[in-house]
Each structure stands twice: as C-alpha cells, then as structure tokens.
Amino acid sequence: MHGITDSTSRFHVLAIAALLLSAAPGCATWTPANAPLAHVNLEEGYRPNNPENFRESGHVVVTLAFSGGGTRAAAFAYGVMQELRDTEIVVRGKHERMIDEVDTISGVSGGSFPAAYYGLYGDRIYEEFEPQFLKRNVQGALIGQIFLPRNFFRLMTPATSRSELASQYYDKHLFHGATFGDLGAAKGPRIYINATDLSHGNRFTFGQAQFDLICSDLDQFRISRAVASSSAVPGLLSPITMKNHAGECDYEASPILEEALASRESDPRRYRVAKSFDDYRDAEKRPYVHLVDGGISDNLGLRASLEAGAVVGGFEKLRDFMGIQTPDHVVLIVVNAETDPNADIDSKSKPPGLSVLMNAVSGGQIRRYNFETLLLAEEAMKSIATQMSQPGAPVKSHFIEVSFDSIADPAERSYFKGLPTSFVLKDEEVDKLREIGRELLRDSPAFKKLLAELR
C-alpha cells in the first residue's frame, strides 16, 4: 500500500477491495443508521421553517450552492468562503461581512464537507478545515481502513460497510460525534446535505421534513453519516442504508403535500416532486432507503430549493412558509467545480476500458444536467425577485456562478479542470484552488454589480 501514490491507482485498489468484500458472507446483525420517531412535532427538529435553528435572515438573503468533485470541489468552495469572509458590505447603513449574510448553504458530495463544517463551527472553518480535511490524505486513510485486519473481517458482515468506515473516519477527524441536533443548536445558516435515493434516483436532502416521511428522528442522525451518504460513489463506496419506519409515528400529510399530489394534470412537475416524497410513506413497499452520492441526482445542490418551491406552489409561498421577511436583495452563488470530458477517449481507436467508460457516461450525464439546472436556477432567481417585490419596494436578484470556465487563460483553465475527483490533492493544488475560488468570485461581473449596489 505504501508504494501507491497515484490517486487513480488508489481508487483502483479501493474498487478491487470493494468487489472482494461485496462477495463475502456475513452473519452479524445490521443496525440502521437512523433512529425511529414516535411523534411528529412540526415546531421542533431541523426544519428550514423553524427559526430557532438558524441565524436571522436580513435584508440581503444569500444562498450558496457547492457542487460535487471531491477535494477539488471542497477547496474551491472554501476559497469562495474565504473571499466572502473578507468582503465588507453595507446593509442599510450597517457594515457587515458578506459571509455573515449567508442564509443557506447546499452541498453535494465534496461540497457537503465545507457546508456542514461551517454550519457546525462557523468561523472555526478558517483555522481548522485545511489541516483536518483539505490537506490530509483522506483517500489514503479510507483505503488503509479497509485493509486493517480488524476492519477487513468486520467488512464481511452486514454490520459494517465501506461507507460506514468512511463515516467513522469523518466523525473522528471532522465532526466529533455531532448530530443534526447539534447543527440546529449552532444557529448558523440552513445547511442542506444532498444524497441520492439509489432505487428511484431522486434527490434526498437531510431535513426533518424528509425524515418525517420515514418516521425517523434527524436530531439523532450524525453529520458524518450524512456527508458519507452524499459522497458515497457507487462501486467504490457502499450505500448508507436506513430503515423506513413509516407508519410507526403519527405523521399526517400536510395540506401543501396533499394539494401538490392533486396537481397531476394542472402542474405535472409539482406533482412529480410531491410523489417522490409521498412514496416513502409506504414502508411495506419500501422498507429500506439506500443512499449514494448526491451528484447522481443533482451535482450542483440546487434542486432542493427549486423543488421546495415547486411543492409549496411558488417562491412567495415558500418565503411565507419559512418565515423570511421581504429582503432588498436575493443572491445565489453557485460554486461549480465541473471538469471537461476525457479528451483521451477521442485520441485512440481502441474503445475505452470499463472504468473510463463508466466515468465518461456518468460525467456526460452530470454535465448535461448541470447545464439545464443552471438555466432553471437563473430563471428561478428572477421569478423569486418578481414574486417577492412590493409596490415601491422592488427585490433585486443576483445570480453568480463561480466556475473554472470563467478562467481566461486556456492553460490555467485546463490545469484546474484536469485535477482529479478524489479525496487527496497536493498541498500546492489545494492552495491554488483556494486562490482561484477567491479570484473568480472577486472578478465576477455579477458579484461586482452586487457589491456596487450594496456599497
């Protein structure tokens, strides 16, 4: 193991180990990751409309969306957060840091790590996140965990999985036993950690409203398991499996959900989103929920808000539902660590091998889906501003994308897009990602326009 240094080779080793272990028999008892819930209380739990869990929204409402992409995505997003920390704005005569105006952070896969860390620890991220995650060989540590003798045999039982080992590692080095109950007590921005429901391919966002459907208590669920679910790349890491306890609590569908379920003919999109939630209520049909990498269903972390608006029946109703006052500005900053297609495929007559083929297929789907999602998000921002505006009090919308595509120099752009999707990078690569994240946000025309209006 000590002789393997290339990140791709490490993933090959992990893949081989995964195949060997997946065929191994086991007899230990499996324990679900989620605790049951007997009573649903709409005033408690980690809910976006529960103001006790979050910082107060002001006159500038800022949402950050962090894409997937391993350490590359995490470092890129972290650089943007540093720039927001160092950017001073004036809100109705009061000087603020831009980072303090952030109301929501949605993270996927690699992007879920800085999102969850900031939600729990706030400004501590600027001192601790680099040494504890960005500049640590997480990938090598995870592979090493699999080959430890005690874990090798544990992995032959249903009680332990590869992603469970990853979750334990994240818990030890990053989140220190923190749960969603602790996340709510931190009173930071709303944090959305996004995974994918393996069987249906739908987005699964960790929030008590989602857990109500399966009669489960999110407050007891560990943050480490949520980010492990969000970053569980199929084939390399196993799904995080939860028990569906639906029917064991006093859950009743809200009027909003019932209205959305009745909109099949009038609003098919709203109906489809509502149906994806409602399906969890049948525990006999779906006794278990298997979660994998969130990038499969939404690699930008934008669908949670878009679909919430669809289910509720519009963004003005969503604002009222969440108890947000009418702001002066609504801001969406998307940090997109997307890479280019593998150009080597077209340079050879020989068909690509299985791993290259699978990466190309999944990457192509993600890129096409990203493009459509970005268009929808930009249109949604305009719609939000229009719906929230009042006579004589317009709300201004600002859509800001931070991506490698904005890098003017082709060689530099190629460098960043060529960085691997893994959980290990060289220290100098991490530093360059941080700096380019800061630079691209600072130089963004849309960001400059926002700052000019605020200042």
Coordinates of N, CA, C and O in Angstrom, one line a residue, residues 222 327 344 380:
R222 N -26.1 11.4 12.8 CA -24.8 12.0 12.8 C -24.5 12.7 11.4 O -24.8 12.2 10.4
P327 N -36.8 40.7 1.5 CA -35.5 41.3 1.5 C -35.3 42.4 0.4 O -36.2 42.6 -0.4
D344 N -8.9 12.1 -24.0 CA -8.1 10.9 -24.4 C -8.9 9.9 -25.1 O -8.4 9.2 -26.0
A380 N -35.3 31.0 -11.9 CA -36.0 31.0 -10.6 C -35.6 32.2 -9.8 O -36.5 32.8 -9.1

